[in-house]
Short mmCIF file of C-alpha atoms in Angstrom, two decimals:
data_model
loop_
_atom_site.label_atom_id
_atom_site.label_comp_id
_atom_site.label_asym_id
_atom_site.label_seq_id
_atom_site.Cartn_x
_atom_site.Cartn_y
_atom_site.Cartn_z
CA MET A 9 16.58 -87.82 33.10
CA LEU A 10 15.14 -87.21 36.70
CA GLU A 11 13.38 -84.59 35.46
CA GLN A 12 11.19 -86.61 32.50
CA PHE A 13 10.87 -89.17 35.27
CA VAL A 14 9.31 -86.44 37.75
CA ALA A 15 7.20 -85.32 35.30
CA VAL A 16 5.55 -88.37 33.99
CA MET A 17 5.08 -90.10 37.43
CA PRO A 18 2.47 -87.96 38.87
CA GLY A 19 1.18 -87.36 35.62
CA THR A 20 0.38 -90.90 35.19
CA LEU A 21 -0.35 -92.44 38.70
CA ALA A 22 -3.70 -90.80 39.17
CA PRO A 23 -5.05 -92.63 35.29
CA THR A 24 -3.69 -95.78 35.61
CA LEU A 25 -4.87 -96.22 39.68
CA LEU A 26 -8.07 -95.19 38.06
CA VAL A 27 -7.61 -97.80 35.43
CA MET A 28 -6.65 -100.60 38.36
CA CYS A 29 -9.56 -99.76 40.46
CA LEU A 30 -12.46 -99.50 38.51
CA SER A 31 -11.33 -103.27 36.72
CA VAL A 32 -10.57 -104.63 40.69
CA MET A 33 -14.29 -103.78 41.36
CA LEU A 34 -16.31 -104.55 37.83
CA ALA A 35 -14.31 -107.81 37.43
CA VAL A 36 -16.68 -110.89 37.29
CA GLY A 37 -16.25 -114.20 35.69
CA GLU A 38 -14.15 -115.74 33.66
CA GLY A 39 -14.20 -116.89 29.84
CA ARG A 40 -17.62 -117.06 28.75
CA ASP A 41 -18.56 -116.32 32.23
CA LYS A 42 -17.96 -112.64 31.50
CA PRO A 43 -20.14 -110.10 30.18
CA ALA A 44 -19.41 -108.65 26.06
CA SER A 45 -19.13 -105.05 28.67
CA ALA A 46 -16.44 -105.84 29.98
CA HIS A 47 -14.07 -104.81 26.90
CA TRP A 48 -15.76 -101.37 27.29
CA ARG A 49 -12.86 -99.88 30.18
CA LEU A 50 -10.08 -101.35 27.86
CA ILE A 51 -11.71 -99.78 25.13
CA GLY A 52 -12.10 -96.56 27.03
CA LEU A 53 -8.26 -96.78 27.98
CA ILE A 54 -7.55 -97.22 24.02
CA VAL A 55 -9.69 -94.27 23.20
CA GLY A 56 -8.86 -91.76 26.01
CA LEU A 57 -4.73 -92.76 25.00
CA ILE A 58 -5.47 -92.18 21.75
CA ALA A 59 -7.45 -88.64 21.79
CA ALA A 60 -4.91 -87.47 24.71
CA ILE A 61 -1.75 -88.62 21.55
CA VAL A 62 -4.22 -86.36 18.76
CA PHE A 63 -4.78 -83.38 21.33
CA ALA A 64 -1.44 -83.06 22.40
CA SER A 65 0.22 -83.41 18.99
CA LEU A 66 -2.51 -80.45 17.87
CA ARG A 67 -0.99 -77.94 20.64
CA ALA A 68 2.75 -79.05 20.19
CA SER A 69 2.04 -78.55 16.10
CA ALA A 70 -0.22 -75.04 16.81
CA VAL A 71 -2.75 -75.96 16.03
CA ILE A 72 -4.70 -75.77 18.88
CA ASN A 73 -3.63 -72.49 21.15
CA GLN A 74 -6.01 -72.31 24.13
CA ARG A 75 -6.37 -75.66 26.10
CA THR A 76 -9.19 -74.09 28.36
CA PHE A 77 -11.43 -74.29 25.01
CA VAL A 78 -11.33 -78.20 25.32
CA ASN A 79 -10.15 -78.84 28.83
CA TYR A 80 -13.43 -76.81 29.80
CA PRO A 81 -15.91 -79.24 28.57
CA VAL A 82 -14.11 -82.09 29.03
CA LEU A 83 -13.24 -82.07 32.87
CA TRP A 84 -17.42 -80.93 33.48
CA CYS A 85 -18.48 -84.15 31.72
CA ALA A 86 -15.12 -85.78 33.79
CA ILE A 87 -16.91 -84.18 37.24
CA ILE A 88 -20.43 -85.88 35.99
CA ALA A 89 -18.46 -89.59 35.19
CA ASP A 90 -16.52 -89.05 38.01
CA ILE A 91 -19.31 -88.82 40.29
CA LEU A 92 -21.52 -92.05 38.52
CA ALA A 93 -18.17 -93.84 38.94
CA ILE A 94 -18.10 -93.25 42.67
CA ILE A 95 -22.02 -95.11 42.86
CA VAL A 96 -20.99 -98.05 40.47
CA VAL A 97 -18.06 -98.39 43.55
CA VAL A 98 -20.47 -97.84 46.31
CA PHE A 99 -22.87 -100.90 44.79
CA ALA A 100 -19.84 -102.67 42.65
CA ARG A 101 -20.66 -105.92 45.14
CA ARG A 102 -23.94 -105.90 44.27
CA ILE A 103 -23.76 -105.42 40.95
CA THR A 104 -21.24 -108.29 40.10
CA THR A 105 -22.93 -110.37 42.45
CA ASN A 106 -25.32 -112.25 40.24
CA TRP A 107 -24.80 -110.41 37.23
CA GLN A 108 -26.42 -112.99 34.94
CA ARG A 109 -29.95 -111.13 36.42
CA HIS A 110 -29.48 -107.64 36.04
CA LYS A 111 -26.72 -107.56 32.81
CA ALA A 112 -27.95 -104.51 31.71
CA ILE A 113 -26.77 -102.91 35.09
CA MET A 114 -23.50 -103.93 34.35
CA HIS A 115 -23.30 -103.24 30.93
CA ILE A 116 -24.97 -99.77 32.41
CA ALA A 117 -21.88 -100.13 35.23
CA ASN A 118 -18.97 -100.81 32.71
CA ALA A 119 -20.38 -97.86 30.04
CA ILE A 120 -19.67 -95.58 33.36
CA ALA A 121 -16.24 -96.93 33.90
CA ALA A 122 -15.35 -96.77 30.22
CA ILE A 123 -16.26 -93.47 30.21
CA ASP A 124 -14.31 -92.26 32.99
CA ILE A 125 -11.52 -93.52 32.25
CA ALA A 126 -11.38 -92.34 28.86
CA LEU A 127 -12.28 -88.78 29.76
CA THR A 128 -9.28 -89.26 32.77
CA LEU A 129 -6.60 -90.11 30.50
CA PHE A 130 -7.80 -87.50 28.15
CA TYR A 131 -7.59 -84.37 30.09
CA ALA A 132 -3.97 -85.60 31.85
CA LEU A 133 -1.74 -87.01 30.13
CA PRO A 134 -1.62 -84.57 27.12
CA ASP A 135 1.02 -82.45 29.56
CA VAL A 136 2.95 -86.22 30.18
CA ILE A 137 2.77 -86.67 25.67
CA LEU A 138 4.02 -83.40 25.34
CA GLN A 139 7.12 -84.41 27.50
CA LEU A 140 8.28 -86.43 24.12
CA THR A 141 8.97 -83.30 22.63
CA ILE A 142 11.66 -81.30 24.64
CA TRP A 143 13.69 -84.87 24.08
CA VAL A 144 16.26 -82.77 21.41
CA GLU A 145 17.17 -79.83 22.40
CA PRO A 146 17.14 -77.43 19.04
CA GLY A 147 20.36 -77.78 16.91
CA ASP A 148 21.68 -81.13 18.58
CA PRO A 149 22.02 -84.48 16.92
CA ILE A 150 19.13 -86.91 17.48
CA PHE A 151 20.66 -89.78 18.83
CA THR A 152 22.97 -88.60 22.08
CA SER A 153 23.15 -89.73 25.55
CA ASP A 154 21.34 -86.81 27.26
CA MET A 155 18.21 -88.11 24.33
CA LEU A 156 18.50 -91.22 25.72
CA LEU A 157 18.99 -90.18 29.35
CA ARG A 158 15.67 -88.49 29.18
CA ALA A 159 13.79 -91.56 27.35
CA LEU A 160 15.03 -93.80 29.46
CA GLY A 161 13.39 -91.02 32.21
CA PHE A 162 9.70 -90.81 30.68
CA ALA A 163 9.93 -94.97 30.08
CA LEU A 164 10.84 -94.96 33.84
CA GLY A 165 8.06 -93.00 35.18
CA LEU A 166 5.32 -94.10 33.03
CA ALA A 167 6.55 -98.06 34.57
CA MET A 168 6.94 -97.04 38.15
CA SER A 169 3.09 -95.32 37.64
CA ILE A 170 1.93 -99.20 36.25
CA ILE A 171 4.28 -100.73 39.10
CA VAL A 172 2.79 -99.33 41.61
CA ALA A 173 -0.82 -99.48 40.49
CA ALA A 174 0.25 -103.49 40.10
CA ILE A 175 1.18 -103.81 43.67
CA PHE A 176 -1.54 -102.24 45.07
CA ARG A 177 -3.88 -104.57 42.77
CA THR A 178 -2.20 -107.80 44.40
CA LEU A 179 -4.52 -106.45 47.63
CA ARG A 180 -7.32 -107.40 46.46
CA SER A 181 -6.74 -111.01 47.53
CA THR A 182 -6.04 -110.65 50.75
CA ALA A 183 -7.53 -107.35 52.46
CA VAL A 184 -10.88 -107.38 53.45
CA ARG A 185 -13.49 -106.17 50.42
CA ALA A 186 -14.71 -103.40 52.20
CA SER A 187 -11.39 -101.79 53.47
CA PHE A 188 -9.74 -101.97 49.47
CA THR A 189 -13.44 -100.64 48.10
CA ALA A 190 -12.82 -97.67 51.12
CA ALA A 191 -9.00 -97.54 48.99
CA VAL A 192 -11.10 -97.35 46.11
CA LEU A 193 -13.18 -94.84 46.81
CA ALA A 194 -10.92 -92.48 48.71
CA VAL A 195 -8.84 -92.42 44.88
CA MET A 196 -11.92 -91.48 43.10
CA VAL A 197 -12.79 -88.82 45.74
CA ILE A 198 -9.60 -86.74 45.39
CA LEU A 199 -10.00 -87.56 41.53
CA PHE A 200 -13.30 -85.34 41.30
CA ILE A 201 -11.63 -82.94 43.34
CA GLN A 202 -8.72 -82.36 40.85
CA HIS A 203 -11.56 -82.49 38.05
CA LEU A 204 -13.01 -80.19 40.46
CA THR A 205 -9.92 -77.78 40.66
CA GLY A 206 -10.01 -77.84 37.05
CA VAL A 207 -12.92 -76.54 36.97
CA MET A 208 -12.73 -74.21 39.16
CA GLN A 209 -9.15 -72.60 38.05
CA ILE A 210 -10.74 -71.86 34.86
CA LEU A 211 -13.82 -69.99 35.63
CA GLN A 212 -11.92 -67.76 38.53
CA ALA A 213 -9.28 -67.00 35.77
CA HIS A 214 -12.82 -66.03 33.63
CA GLY A 215 -13.76 -63.26 36.24
CA PHE A 216 -16.62 -66.39 37.43
CA PRO A 217 -16.90 -64.48 40.83
CA MET A 218 -16.36 -66.71 44.00
CA GLY A 219 -16.67 -66.60 47.81
CA HIS A 220 -13.53 -66.34 49.95
CA THR A 221 -14.01 -69.38 51.52
CA ALA A 222 -14.39 -71.18 47.92
CA PHE A 223 -11.25 -68.92 46.86
CA VAL A 224 -9.41 -70.27 49.75
CA ALA A 225 -10.33 -73.95 48.94
CA LEU A 226 -9.31 -73.58 45.26
CA ALA A 227 -5.66 -72.24 46.31
CA TRP A 228 -5.26 -74.67 48.51
CA SER A 229 -6.29 -77.62 46.36
CA ILE A 230 -3.87 -75.97 43.30
CA ASN A 231 -0.97 -75.56 46.22
CA HIS A 232 -1.71 -78.73 47.41
CA ASN A 233 -1.75 -80.78 44.53
CA SER A 234 1.50 -83.28 44.65
CA TRP A 235 -0.09 -84.27 48.62
CA MET A 236 -3.15 -85.14 46.83
CA ILE A 237 -1.46 -87.85 44.69
CA MET A 238 0.55 -88.60 47.31
CA ALA A 239 -2.71 -89.75 49.55
CA GLN A 240 -3.91 -91.77 46.34
CA ALA A 241 -1.22 -94.32 47.25
CA PHE A 242 -1.29 -93.64 50.87
CA VAL A 243 -5.01 -94.42 50.76
CA PHE A 244 -3.74 -97.96 50.24
CA LEU A 245 -2.50 -98.51 53.39
CA ILE A 246 -6.45 -99.17 54.55
CA PRO A 247 -6.09 -102.80 52.70
CA ALA A 248 -2.61 -103.67 53.47
CA VAL A 249 -2.93 -103.15 56.88
CA ALA A 250 -6.09 -105.04 56.71
CA SER A 251 -4.63 -107.83 54.93
CA VAL A 252 -1.65 -107.91 57.60
CA VAL A 253 -4.33 -108.38 60.39
CA ALA A 254 -6.65 -110.54 58.75
CA GLY A 255 -3.04 -113.16 57.48
CA PHE A 256 -2.40 -112.57 61.86
CA ARG A 257 -5.81 -113.29 63.29
CA MET A 258 -5.68 -116.78 60.72
CA PRO A 259 -4.83 -119.34 63.22
CA LEU A 260 -2.07 -121.90 62.33
CA THR A 261 -2.78 -124.42 64.21
CA GLY A 262 -5.48 -127.09 64.49
CA ALA A 263 -7.14 -130.13 63.70
CA ASN A 264 -6.60 -129.86 60.43
CA GLU A 265 -3.46 -129.64 58.58
CA ALA A 266 -4.25 -128.23 55.11
CA ILE A 267 -5.99 -125.35 56.12
CA GLY A 268 -2.96 -124.54 58.62
CA ARG A 269 -0.57 -124.57 55.32
CA LYS A 270 -3.34 -122.34 53.56
CA HIS A 271 -3.71 -119.91 56.91
CA LYS A 272 -0.35 -119.79 56.71
CA ALA A 273 0.30 -118.99 52.88
CA PHE A 274 -2.01 -116.35 52.99
CA ARG A 275 -0.26 -114.56 55.91
CA ARG A 276 2.94 -114.09 54.00
CA ARG A 277 1.22 -113.15 51.08
CA ALA A 278 -0.86 -110.50 52.89
CA VAL A 279 2.38 -109.42 54.23
CA ALA A 280 4.47 -109.78 51.44
CA SER A 281 1.85 -107.50 49.84
CA ALA A 282 1.75 -105.04 52.98
CA VAL A 283 5.27 -104.63 52.72
CA TRP A 284 5.42 -104.02 49.01
CA SER A 285 2.71 -101.76 48.94
CA LEU A 286 4.39 -99.40 52.09
CA VAL A 287 7.63 -99.83 49.43
CA ALA A 288 5.23 -98.09 46.78
CA MET A 289 4.28 -95.68 48.78
CA ILE A 290 7.36 -94.50 49.89
CA GLY A 291 8.68 -94.21 46.19
CA VAL A 292 5.45 -92.11 45.38
CA THR A 293 6.51 -89.91 47.85
CA LEU A 294 10.29 -89.33 47.47
CA THR A 295 9.64 -89.27 43.99
CA LEU A 296 6.78 -85.70 44.35
CA THR A 297 8.98 -84.87 47.29
CA VAL A 298 12.95 -85.38 47.35
CA GLY A 299 12.70 -85.93 43.54
CA VAL A 300 10.98 -82.18 42.61
CA ALA A 301 13.08 -80.60 44.49
CA ALA A 302 16.06 -81.89 42.79
CA THR A 303 15.11 -80.60 39.58
CA GLN A 304 13.47 -77.41 40.57
CA GLN A 305 15.50 -74.82 40.12
CA THR A 306 14.35 -71.18 42.16
CA ILE A 307 15.08 -68.87 38.85
CA THR A 308 12.88 -65.73 39.40
CA LEU A 309 12.70 -64.04 35.63
CA SER A 310 13.59 -60.13 35.26
CA PRO A 311 11.56 -57.45 35.70
CA PRO A 312 9.19 -55.92 33.22
CA GLU A 313 10.91 -53.19 31.41
CA ALA A 314 9.14 -49.67 30.75
CA TYR A 315 7.59 -48.76 27.79
CA SER A 316 5.73 -46.94 25.90
CA LEU A 317 1.95 -47.63 25.43
CA LYS A 318 -0.41 -44.70 23.80
CA ASP A 319 -3.77 -44.85 21.78
CA GLY A 320 -3.79 -48.87 21.93
CA VAL A 321 0.09 -49.28 20.61
CA ALA A 322 3.10 -50.28 22.00
CA THR A 323 6.87 -48.67 20.99
CA ILE A 324 9.74 -50.12 22.17
CA PRO A 325 12.63 -48.24 20.80
CA PHE A 326 15.82 -50.53 19.38
CA SER A 327 18.39 -48.67 21.70
CA GLN A 328 16.15 -50.38 24.59
CA VAL A 329 16.76 -53.98 23.26
CA GLU A 330 19.19 -53.91 20.81
CA ASP A 331 22.29 -55.41 23.03
CA GLY A 332 21.21 -59.07 22.09
CA HIS A 333 19.84 -60.33 25.59
CA LEU A 334 16.54 -60.61 26.07
CA HIS A 335 13.97 -58.34 27.15
CA ARG A 336 10.87 -58.43 29.24
CA PHE A 337 7.53 -56.28 29.48
CA GLU A 338 4.20 -56.70 30.92
CA TYR A 339 0.89 -55.53 29.32
CA LYS A 340 -2.96 -55.78 31.03
CA ALA A 341 -5.13 -56.96 28.65
CA LYS A 342 -8.54 -55.19 28.08
CA ASP A 343 -10.02 -58.07 30.49
CA GLY A 344 -7.73 -57.97 33.06
CA THR A 345 -5.09 -60.19 32.46
CA VAL A 346 -1.05 -59.67 33.15
CA MET A 347 0.18 -61.09 30.12
CA ARG A 348 4.18 -60.90 29.21
CA PHE A 349 6.03 -60.73 25.85
CA ILE A 350 9.61 -60.89 25.53
CA ILE A 351 12.06 -59.31 22.41
CA ILE A 352 15.73 -60.15 21.32
CA LYS A 353 17.57 -59.16 19.01
CA LYS A 354 19.06 -62.39 16.74
CA ASN A 355 21.92 -62.67 15.16
CA GLY A 356 21.62 -60.72 11.61
CA GLY A 357 19.41 -58.30 13.10
CA ALA A 358 16.23 -59.24 13.23
CA TYR A 359 14.44 -59.29 16.25
CA GLY A 360 12.95 -62.35 18.41
CA ILE A 361 9.11 -61.66 19.72
CA GLY A 362 6.51 -63.53 20.88
CA LEU A 363 4.69 -64.37 24.53
CA ASP A 364 6.43 -64.78 26.93
CA ALA A 365 4.46 -67.92 26.96
CA CYS A 366 4.56 -71.44 24.86
CA GLU A 367 2.00 -73.81 23.23
CA ASN A 368 4.06 -76.53 25.72
CA CYS A 369 4.61 -75.01 29.11
CA GLY A 370 2.00 -72.10 29.31
CA ASP A 371 2.92 -68.87 31.02
CA ALA A 372 6.00 -70.41 32.56
CA GLY A 373 7.88 -67.78 31.06
CA TYR A 374 11.70 -68.10 29.24
CA TYR A 375 15.24 -67.12 30.95
CA GLU A 376 18.41 -66.35 29.83
CA LYS A 377 21.72 -68.30 30.98
CA ASP A 378 25.08 -68.42 29.43
CA GLY A 379 23.90 -66.71 26.12
CA LYS A 380 20.68 -69.20 25.74
CA ILE A 381 17.19 -68.52 26.51
CA ILE A 382 16.02 -71.22 27.88
CA CYS A 383 12.27 -72.47 29.50
CA LYS A 384 11.84 -72.28 32.69
CA LYS A 385 9.39 -75.26 33.24
CA CYS A 386 10.90 -77.83 31.04
CA GLU A 387 14.36 -75.90 30.58
CA VAL A 388 14.92 -76.22 26.35
CA ALA A 389 17.25 -73.90 25.11
CA ILE A 390 15.17 -72.52 22.67
CA ASN A 391 17.19 -72.03 19.27
CA LEU A 392 17.26 -68.70 18.74
CA ALA A 393 16.32 -68.54 14.76
CA THR A 394 13.31 -70.13 15.50
CA ILE A 395 11.99 -67.36 18.16
CA GLY A 396 8.86 -65.51 16.49
CA PHE A 397 7.70 -69.00 14.39
CA LYS A 398 4.86 -71.18 16.07
CA GLY A 399 5.59 -74.36 17.20
CA GLY A 400 7.27 -76.51 19.72
CA CYS A 401 8.57 -74.46 23.05
CA ASN A 402 8.39 -70.93 20.86
CA PRO A 403 7.76 -68.39 22.16
CA ILE A 404 3.49 -67.99 20.94
CA PRO A 405 4.68 -65.28 18.04
CA PHE A 406 1.90 -62.47 17.13
CA PRO A 407 2.37 -59.31 14.73
CA TYR A 408 4.30 -56.77 14.76
CA LYS A 409 6.45 -53.97 12.73
CA THR A 410 9.29 -52.19 13.30
CA GLY A 411 10.78 -49.41 11.46
CA ASN A 412 11.99 -45.92 12.38
CA GLY A 413 14.74 -47.16 14.85
CA LYS A 414 11.52 -48.52 16.82
CA ILE A 415 9.23 -51.63 17.48
CA THR A 416 5.38 -51.22 17.48
CA ILE A 417 2.58 -53.63 18.66
CA GLN A 418 -1.00 -53.35 18.66
CA THR A 419 -2.23 -53.88 21.90
CA THR A 420 -5.21 -55.91 19.93
CA ASP A 421 -2.70 -58.40 18.90
CA LEU A 422 -1.74 -59.00 22.37
CA ASP A 423 -5.67 -58.57 24.08
CA ALA A 424 -6.32 -62.04 21.41
CA LEU A 425 -3.77 -64.04 23.14
CA SER A 426 -4.41 -63.32 26.34
CA ALA A 427 -5.56 -66.69 27.08
CA HIS A 428 -2.26 -68.13 27.62
CA PHE A 429 -1.89 -66.50 30.53
CA GLN A 430 -5.35 -67.53 31.94
#
């Protein structure tokens, strides 16, 4: 359960905060006084969610085996949408004030917000949705206590992101607008950095020339992604503190008793919002530190074994892999990508052969424990009988031949799959 919780909450927090922030900044009017474009943000959310579900399904069924082919253009579009959304937030007050006088600008702002929401959800949610595919381990009944615990962890992770965003939203009614806007801008800038990091990571993997400073910045951003997620929560300390300060500056006594009661009520709301916001920040921090640490096991993949490689053919003798244990091999593709593949002798004498990577978890790799082959990232035990077949968390298969006491693999077949290790 904890594994699903710490995987889902960080993956859904940024999109949830984005939806909340843009909805608050562009909120205007009620009922008939609301612009027709106010519903576009909801449409963007629905479109992004549906697209993420479809993309995740295609990845799980191995119809799409190269995520970068889709993510690269999506990230570029998301970066442009992020920049435009930041501009919208900066001028949100002017856009929403007397919006009837400039309806076109209001509609454009809502369109930008809808596009940014849709693209962010489409990029962020597939990895979260793929957590659904590991609720049931191969060979186990569908309804088990472990499955229910995993489902509960998934639901709690999603619920926490929504609750955190809802708590931060309460600050809008008590904080000075400028302080809330500052927090929203910080969230948007961090999201922009995350999307830019994704693009630079893809470019770097494909050999794009990168200066030392840019490379160091990229490495820092990748290694400190959890810090950036926590920062998206902690920036709401700005409106939280502003709310409390504003509440305590209001006089509780004066000529008008009604105003005094109103000020008391505002102070209580301000303190309550600030306290609950602090609780939400602590919850996010504990999830990304203590929770992640509790689920991460220090597992080192076994070192690659030697094999014969000559004239574009990799050869592994049966005698090297017939003990029924996992054997790992390494190969450097023509494009310079270092790849890994595994071989294990299955029950019945057949061999399970595939990349040391899967569609769901990427190139995390597999390890052997208690006679089971387990995915290092999601901890799912792989059914030996399914190794060599596409789909789910199975090793990605590739062509090979057996005969004359050896396994032969054409390196061109490995070269064609190098993207899985980029």
